[in-house]
PDB file of C-alpha atoms in Angstrom:
ATOM      1  CA  UNK A   1     -48.740  24.137  41.876  1.00 49.00           C
ATOM      2  CA  UNK A   2     -46.175  26.224  42.130  1.00 49.00           C
ATOM      3  CA  UNK A   3     -43.518  27.085  39.489  1.00 53.00           C
ATOM      4  CA  UNK A   4     -40.401  28.437  40.479  1.00 57.00           C
ATOM      5  CA  UNK A   5     -37.872  30.120  38.630  1.00 65.00           C
ATOM      6  CA  UNK A   6     -34.562  29.307  37.575  1.00 65.00           C
ATOM      7  CA  UNK A   7     -31.532  30.679  36.798  1.00 70.00           C
ATOM      8  CA  UNK A   8     -30.771  31.029  33.345  1.00 80.00           C
ATOM      9  CA  UNK A   9     -27.057  28.729  33.694  1.00 82.00           C
ATOM     10  CA  UNK A  10     -25.760  30.853  30.438  1.00 81.00           C
ATOM     11  CA  UNK A  11     -26.053  33.411  32.590  1.00 83.00           C
ATOM     12  CA  UNK A  12     -23.435  32.436  34.950  1.00 83.00           C
ATOM     13  CA  UNK A  13     -20.740  31.167  32.233  1.00 90.00           C
ATOM     14  CA  UNK A  14     -17.742  32.847  31.142  1.00 91.00           C
ATOM     15  CA  UNK A  15     -15.963  32.717  27.535  1.00 94.00           C
ATOM     16  CA  UNK A  16     -12.523  31.744  27.873  1.00 96.00           C
ATOM     17  CA  UNK A  17     -10.668  32.804  24.302  1.00 96.00           C
ATOM     18  CA  UNK A  18      -8.556  29.175  23.904  1.00 97.00           C
ATOM     19  CA  UNK A  19      -4.492  29.774  22.469  1.00 97.00           C
ATOM     20  CA  UNK A  20      -3.009  27.140  20.293  1.00 96.00           C
ATOM     21  CA  UNK A  21       0.396  25.524  21.662  1.00 96.00           C
ATOM     22  CA  UNK A  22       3.751  27.463  20.942  1.00 94.00           C
ATOM     23  CA  UNK A  23       4.364  25.260  17.591  1.00 93.00           C
ATOM     24  CA  UNK A  24       1.531  26.922  16.247  1.00 94.00           C
ATOM     25  CA  UNK A  25       2.577  30.204  16.985  1.00 93.00           C
ATOM     26  CA  UNK A  26      -0.278  30.325  20.132  1.00 95.00           C
ATOM     27  CA  UNK A  27      -2.683  31.518  18.122  1.00 95.00           C
ATOM     28  CA  UNK A  28      -5.936  31.886  18.793  1.00 96.00           C
ATOM     29  CA  UNK A  29      -8.469  28.710  17.999  1.00 95.00           C
ATOM     30  CA  UNK A  30     -11.547  30.446  19.639  1.00 94.00           C
ATOM     31  CA  UNK A  31     -13.663  30.518  22.461  1.00 95.00           C
ATOM     32  CA  UNK A  32     -15.284  27.902  25.025  1.00 94.00           C
ATOM     33  CA  UNK A  33     -17.361  28.600  27.405  1.00 94.00           C
ATOM     34  CA  UNK A  34     -17.575  27.876  31.464  1.00 93.00           C
ATOM     35  CA  UNK A  35     -18.808  28.735  34.809  1.00 90.00           C
ATOM     36  CA  UNK A  36     -14.870  28.506  36.231  1.00 89.00           C
ATOM     37  CA  UNK A  37     -11.329  28.287  35.462  1.00 91.00           C
ATOM     38  CA  UNK A  38     -11.240  24.482  36.774  1.00 92.00           C
ATOM     39  CA  UNK A  39     -14.181  23.458  34.389  1.00 93.00           C
ATOM     40  CA  UNK A  40     -11.944  24.323  31.646  1.00 95.00           C
ATOM     41  CA  UNK A  41      -8.978  22.294  31.334  1.00 95.00           C
ATOM     42  CA  UNK A  42      -9.078  18.850  30.240  1.00 95.00           C
ATOM     43  CA  UNK A  43     -11.184  19.818  27.619  1.00 95.00           C
ATOM     44  CA  UNK A  44     -10.551  19.398  23.986  1.00 96.00           C
ATOM     45  CA  UNK A  45     -10.632  21.352  21.334  1.00 96.00           C
ATOM     46  CA  UNK A  46     -10.927  20.377  17.459  1.00 96.00           C
ATOM     47  CA  UNK A  47      -9.423  22.805  14.472  1.00 96.00           C
ATOM     48  CA  UNK A  48      -8.226  22.290  11.354  1.00 96.00           C
ATOM     49  CA  UNK A  49      -4.971  22.810  10.179  1.00 96.00           C
ATOM     50  CA  UNK A  50      -5.638  25.013   8.074  1.00 95.00           C
ATOM     51  CA  UNK A  51      -6.867  27.592  11.099  1.00 94.00           C
ATOM     52  CA  UNK A  52      -3.640  26.689  12.394  1.00 94.00           C
ATOM     53  CA  UNK A  53      -1.423  27.692   9.237  1.00 93.00           C
ATOM     54  CA  UNK A  54      -3.498  30.151   6.743  1.00 92.00           C
ATOM     55  CA  UNK A  55      -2.488  27.273   4.047  1.00 92.00           C
ATOM     56  CA  UNK A  56      -5.933  26.131   2.537  1.00 94.00           C
ATOM     57  CA  UNK A  57      -4.293  22.504   1.348  1.00 92.00           C
ATOM     58  CA  UNK A  58      -4.364  21.468   4.953  1.00 93.00           C
ATOM     59  CA  UNK A  59      -8.367  22.169   5.607  1.00 91.00           C
ATOM     60  CA  UNK A  60      -8.751  18.314   5.417  1.00 92.00           C
ATOM     61  CA  UNK A  61      -6.627  17.524   8.171  1.00 95.00           C
ATOM     62  CA  UNK A  62      -7.572  17.758  11.765  1.00 96.00           C
ATOM     63  CA  UNK A  63      -6.021  19.251  15.115  1.00 97.00           C
ATOM     64  CA  UNK A  64      -7.065  18.124  18.401  1.00 97.00           C
ATOM     65  CA  UNK A  65      -5.807  20.826  21.036  1.00 97.00           C
ATOM     66  CA  UNK A  66      -6.326  19.760  25.282  1.00 97.00           C
ATOM     67  CA  UNK A  67      -6.897  22.418  27.264  1.00 97.00           C
ATOM     68  CA  UNK A  68      -3.766  22.338  29.785  1.00 96.00           C
ATOM     69  CA  UNK A  69      -4.285  25.834  31.797  1.00 94.00           C
ATOM     70  CA  UNK A  70      -6.827  28.809  31.954  1.00 94.00           C
ATOM     71  CA  UNK A  71      -6.120  31.859  33.847  1.00 92.00           C
ATOM     72  CA  UNK A  72      -8.253  34.723  33.475  1.00 90.00           C
ATOM     73  CA  UNK A  73     -10.145  34.490  30.121  1.00 93.00           C
ATOM     74  CA  UNK A  74      -7.446  32.969  28.673  1.00 96.00           C
ATOM     75  CA  UNK A  75      -6.964  29.020  28.156  1.00 96.00           C
ATOM     76  CA  UNK A  76      -3.929  27.343  26.940  1.00 96.00           C
ATOM     77  CA  UNK A  77      -3.314  23.690  25.313  1.00 97.00           C
ATOM     78  CA  UNK A  78      -1.107  21.626  24.067  1.00 96.00           C
ATOM     79  CA  UNK A  79      -1.301  18.869  21.351  1.00 96.00           C
ATOM     80  CA  UNK A  80      -3.308  15.576  21.372  1.00 97.00           C
ATOM     81  CA  UNK A  81      -3.396  14.654  17.772  1.00 97.00           C
ATOM     82  CA  UNK A  82      -3.089  15.338  14.346  1.00 97.00           C
ATOM     83  CA  UNK A  83      -5.430  12.850  12.172  1.00 97.00           C
ATOM     84  CA  UNK A  84      -6.714  13.023   8.848  1.00 95.00           C
ATOM     85  CA  UNK A  85     -11.129  11.850   8.181  1.00 95.00           C
ATOM     86  CA  UNK A  86     -11.500   8.700   7.696  1.00 93.00           C
ATOM     87  CA  UNK A  87     -13.169   9.531   4.652  1.00 92.00           C
ATOM     88  CA  UNK A  88     -10.347  10.783   3.180  1.00 91.00           C
ATOM     89  CA  UNK A  89      -7.583   7.924   4.004  1.00 90.00           C
ATOM     90  CA  UNK A  90     -10.717   6.233   2.168  1.00 90.00           C
ATOM     91  CA  UNK A  91     -10.245   8.047  -0.699  1.00 92.00           C
ATOM     92  CA  UNK A  92      -6.984   7.222  -1.686  1.00 90.00           C
ATOM     93  CA  UNK A  93      -6.828   3.407  -1.614  1.00 87.00           C
ATOM     94  CA  UNK A  94      -7.755   2.605  -5.817  1.00 86.00           C
ATOM     95  CA  UNK A  95      -8.335  -0.548  -7.877  1.00 89.00           C
ATOM     96  CA  UNK A  96      -5.103  -2.448  -8.993  1.00 92.00           C
ATOM     97  CA  UNK A  97      -2.518  -0.532  -6.084  1.00 93.00           C
ATOM     98  CA  UNK A  98      -1.868  -1.860  -2.568  1.00 94.00           C
ATOM     99  CA  UNK A  99      -2.341  -0.312   0.191  1.00 94.00           C
ATOM    100  CA  UNK A 100      -0.492  -0.733   3.504  1.00 95.00           C
ATOM    101  CA  UNK A 101      -0.386   0.630   7.371  1.00 95.00           C
ATOM    102  CA  UNK A 102       2.193   0.853   9.424  1.00 96.00           C
ATOM    103  CA  UNK A 103       2.075   1.576  13.302  1.00 97.00           C
ATOM    104  CA  UNK A 104       4.981   2.606  14.988  1.00 97.00           C
ATOM    105  CA  UNK A 105       5.645   4.098  18.746  1.00 98.00           C
ATOM    106  CA  UNK A 106       8.718   6.524  18.488  1.00 97.00           C
ATOM    107  CA  UNK A 107      10.656   8.196  21.204  1.00 97.00           C
ATOM    108  CA  UNK A 108      12.196  12.192  20.507  1.00 97.00           C
ATOM    109  CA  UNK A 109      14.997  13.639  21.382  1.00 96.00           C
ATOM    110  CA  UNK A 110      13.161  15.446  24.402  1.00 95.00           C
ATOM    111  CA  UNK A 111      11.384  12.030  25.701  1.00 95.00           C
ATOM    112  CA  UNK A 112       8.210  12.742  24.412  1.00 96.00           C
ATOM    113  CA  UNK A 113       6.485   9.354  22.935  1.00 97.00           C
ATOM    114  CA  UNK A 114       4.443   9.769  19.711  1.00 96.00           C
ATOM    115  CA  UNK A 115       2.623   6.833  17.941  1.00 98.00           C
ATOM    116  CA  UNK A 116       2.950   7.509  14.129  1.00 98.00           C
ATOM    117  CA  UNK A 117      -0.499   5.910  11.939  1.00 97.00           C
ATOM    118  CA  UNK A 118       0.458   5.681   8.591  1.00 97.00           C
ATOM    119  CA  UNK A 119      -0.964   4.829   5.107  1.00 96.00           C
ATOM    120  CA  UNK A 120       0.777   4.011   1.667  1.00 96.00           C
ATOM    121  CA  UNK A 121      -0.653   3.346  -1.168  1.00 96.00           C
ATOM    122  CA  UNK A 122       1.804   2.003  -4.237  1.00 96.00           C
ATOM    123  CA  UNK A 123       1.082   2.584  -8.087  1.00 94.00           C
ATOM    124  CA  UNK A 124       0.407  -0.970  -8.937  1.00 93.00           C
ATOM    125  CA  UNK A 125      -0.709  -4.187  -6.913  1.00 95.00           C
ATOM    126  CA  UNK A 126       2.917  -5.080  -5.226  1.00 94.00           C
ATOM    127  CA  UNK A 127       3.825  -8.804  -3.826  1.00 95.00           C
ATOM    128  CA  UNK A 128       3.318  -9.552  -0.425  1.00 95.00           C
ATOM    129  CA  UNK A 129       7.050 -10.004   0.121  1.00 96.00           C
ATOM    130  CA  UNK A 130       8.054  -6.075  -0.829  1.00 96.00           C
ATOM    131  CA  UNK A 131       4.895  -4.829   1.125  1.00 96.00           C
ATOM    132  CA  UNK A 132       6.332  -6.413   4.301  1.00 96.00           C
ATOM    133  CA  UNK A 133      10.040  -5.101   3.415  1.00 96.00           C
ATOM    134  CA  UNK A 134       8.315  -1.099   2.943  1.00 96.00           C
ATOM    135  CA  UNK A 135       6.596  -2.094   5.981  1.00 96.00           C
ATOM    136  CA  UNK A 136       9.980  -2.789   7.745  1.00 97.00           C
ATOM    137  CA  UNK A 137      12.150   0.141   6.342  1.00 97.00           C
ATOM    138  CA  UNK A 138       9.791   2.434   6.818  1.00 96.00           C
ATOM    139  CA  UNK A 139       9.513   1.780  10.551  1.00 97.00           C
ATOM    140  CA  UNK A 140      13.371   1.673  10.708  1.00 97.00           C
ATOM    141  CA  UNK A 141      13.258   4.990   8.620  1.00 97.00           C
ATOM    142  CA  UNK A 142      10.866   6.754  11.598  1.00 97.00           C
ATOM    143  CA  UNK A 143      12.043   5.638  14.568  1.00 97.00           C
ATOM    144  CA  UNK A 144      15.474   7.799  13.632  1.00 97.00           C
ATOM    145  CA  UNK A 145      13.511   9.953  11.996  1.00 97.00           C
ATOM    146  CA  UNK A 146      11.686  11.344  14.886  1.00 97.00           C
ATOM    147  CA  UNK A 147      14.546  10.184  17.423  1.00 97.00           C
ATOM    148  CA  UNK A 148      16.875  12.919  15.791  1.00 97.00           C
ATOM    149  CA  UNK A 149      14.594  15.555  16.615  1.00 95.00           C
ATOM    150  CA  UNK A 150      11.852  17.139  19.255  1.00 96.00           C
ATOM    151  CA  UNK A 151       8.931  16.693  19.388  1.00 95.00           C
ATOM    152  CA  UNK A 152       8.585  20.752  17.849  1.00 95.00           C
ATOM    153  CA  UNK A 153      10.406  19.533  14.708  1.00 96.00           C
ATOM    154  CA  UNK A 154       8.771  16.188  14.574  1.00 96.00           C
ATOM    155  CA  UNK A 155       5.594  18.239  14.268  1.00 96.00           C
ATOM    156  CA  UNK A 156       6.504  20.441  11.499  1.00 96.00           C
ATOM    157  CA  UNK A 157       8.052  17.918   9.706  1.00 97.00           C
ATOM    158  CA  UNK A 158       4.598  15.902   9.479  1.00 96.00           C
ATOM    159  CA  UNK A 159       2.961  19.321   8.763  1.00 95.00           C
ATOM    160  CA  UNK A 160       5.348  20.430   5.853  1.00 95.00           C
ATOM    161  CA  UNK A 161       5.305  17.526   4.715  1.00 95.00           C
ATOM    162  CA  UNK A 162       9.071  16.688   4.917  1.00 97.00           C
ATOM    163  CA  UNK A 163       8.427  13.856   6.720  1.00 97.00           C
ATOM    164  CA  UNK A 164       6.494  11.943   4.150  1.00 96.00           C
ATOM    165  CA  UNK A 165       8.695  13.117   1.636  1.00 96.00           C
ATOM    166  CA  UNK A 166      11.840  11.364   2.772  1.00 96.00           C
ATOM    167  CA  UNK A 167      10.105   8.565   3.987  1.00 96.00           C
ATOM    168  CA  UNK A 168       8.196   8.219   0.495  1.00 95.00           C
ATOM    169  CA  UNK A 169      11.630   8.270  -1.328  1.00 95.00           C
ATOM    170  CA  UNK A 170      13.575   5.963   1.003  1.00 94.00           C
ATOM    171  CA  UNK A 171      10.325   2.974   0.149  1.00 95.00           C
ATOM    172  CA  UNK A 172      11.111   4.200  -3.986  1.00 93.00           C
ATOM    173  CA  UNK A 173      13.895   1.793  -4.250  1.00 92.00           C
ATOM    174  CA  UNK A 174      11.508  -1.218  -2.976  1.00 94.00           C
ATOM    175  CA  UNK A 175       7.952  -0.334  -4.878  1.00 94.00           C
ATOM    176  CA  UNK A 176       6.886   3.655  -6.416  1.00 94.00           C
ATOM    177  CA  UNK A 177       4.017   4.775  -3.731  1.00 95.00           C
ATOM    178  CA  UNK A 178       1.184   7.027  -5.326  1.00 94.00           C
ATOM    179  CA  UNK A 179       0.479   8.178  -1.832  1.00 94.00           C
ATOM    180  CA  UNK A 180       2.063   8.768   1.662  1.00 96.00           C
ATOM    181  CA  UNK A 181       0.261  10.239   4.122  1.00 95.00           C
ATOM    182  CA  UNK A 182       0.500  10.472   8.290  1.00 97.00           C
ATOM    183  CA  UNK A 183      -2.595   9.576   8.937  1.00 96.00           C
ATOM    184  CA  UNK A 184      -2.881  10.074  12.790  1.00 97.00           C
ATOM    185  CA  UNK A 185       0.048  11.637  15.171  1.00 97.00           C
ATOM    186  CA  UNK A 186      -0.668  10.853  18.607  1.00 97.00           C
ATOM    187  CA  UNK A 187       1.043  12.689  21.399  1.00 96.00           C
ATOM    188  CA  UNK A 188       1.535  10.186  24.874  1.00 91.00           C
TER     189      UNK A 188
END
């Protein structure tokens, strides 16, 4: 029996520094190992939004970045999606309140297609007709809101909670909301 000594796979790898997209000021978000530049492209990197913004209130929000190109030891990314963990969205639904979801496909002024997934909670039980009316008004508001700006404007509005505040104010005329969150923002 002869034993052949193999080369350690980790010795052939290089470490690539991953940088966030321009909407997050191209901050370094971490490092990933790879054999070469081609094997880095297409990988997904998950970071919390608080790491990108420096705001501890964003610590429960995850940002998924996809590596688009690599040169030297640097890997640049594009935004793939922003999402809330399931445990958080489950925790905002309380007893004696109505919860409704909306999935809204939108197109920004620069031609980027997005899917905005929203969860809203009323302060008390709402009639089914009110929920239907709120969902319709929310979908109309969301399409108009994102069509008026670029992808960067839309992402900054969701991260800065401006979109959520505007949509909640729009829906308050039908029923008062206790919570309004974008549970997922997907870029297609």
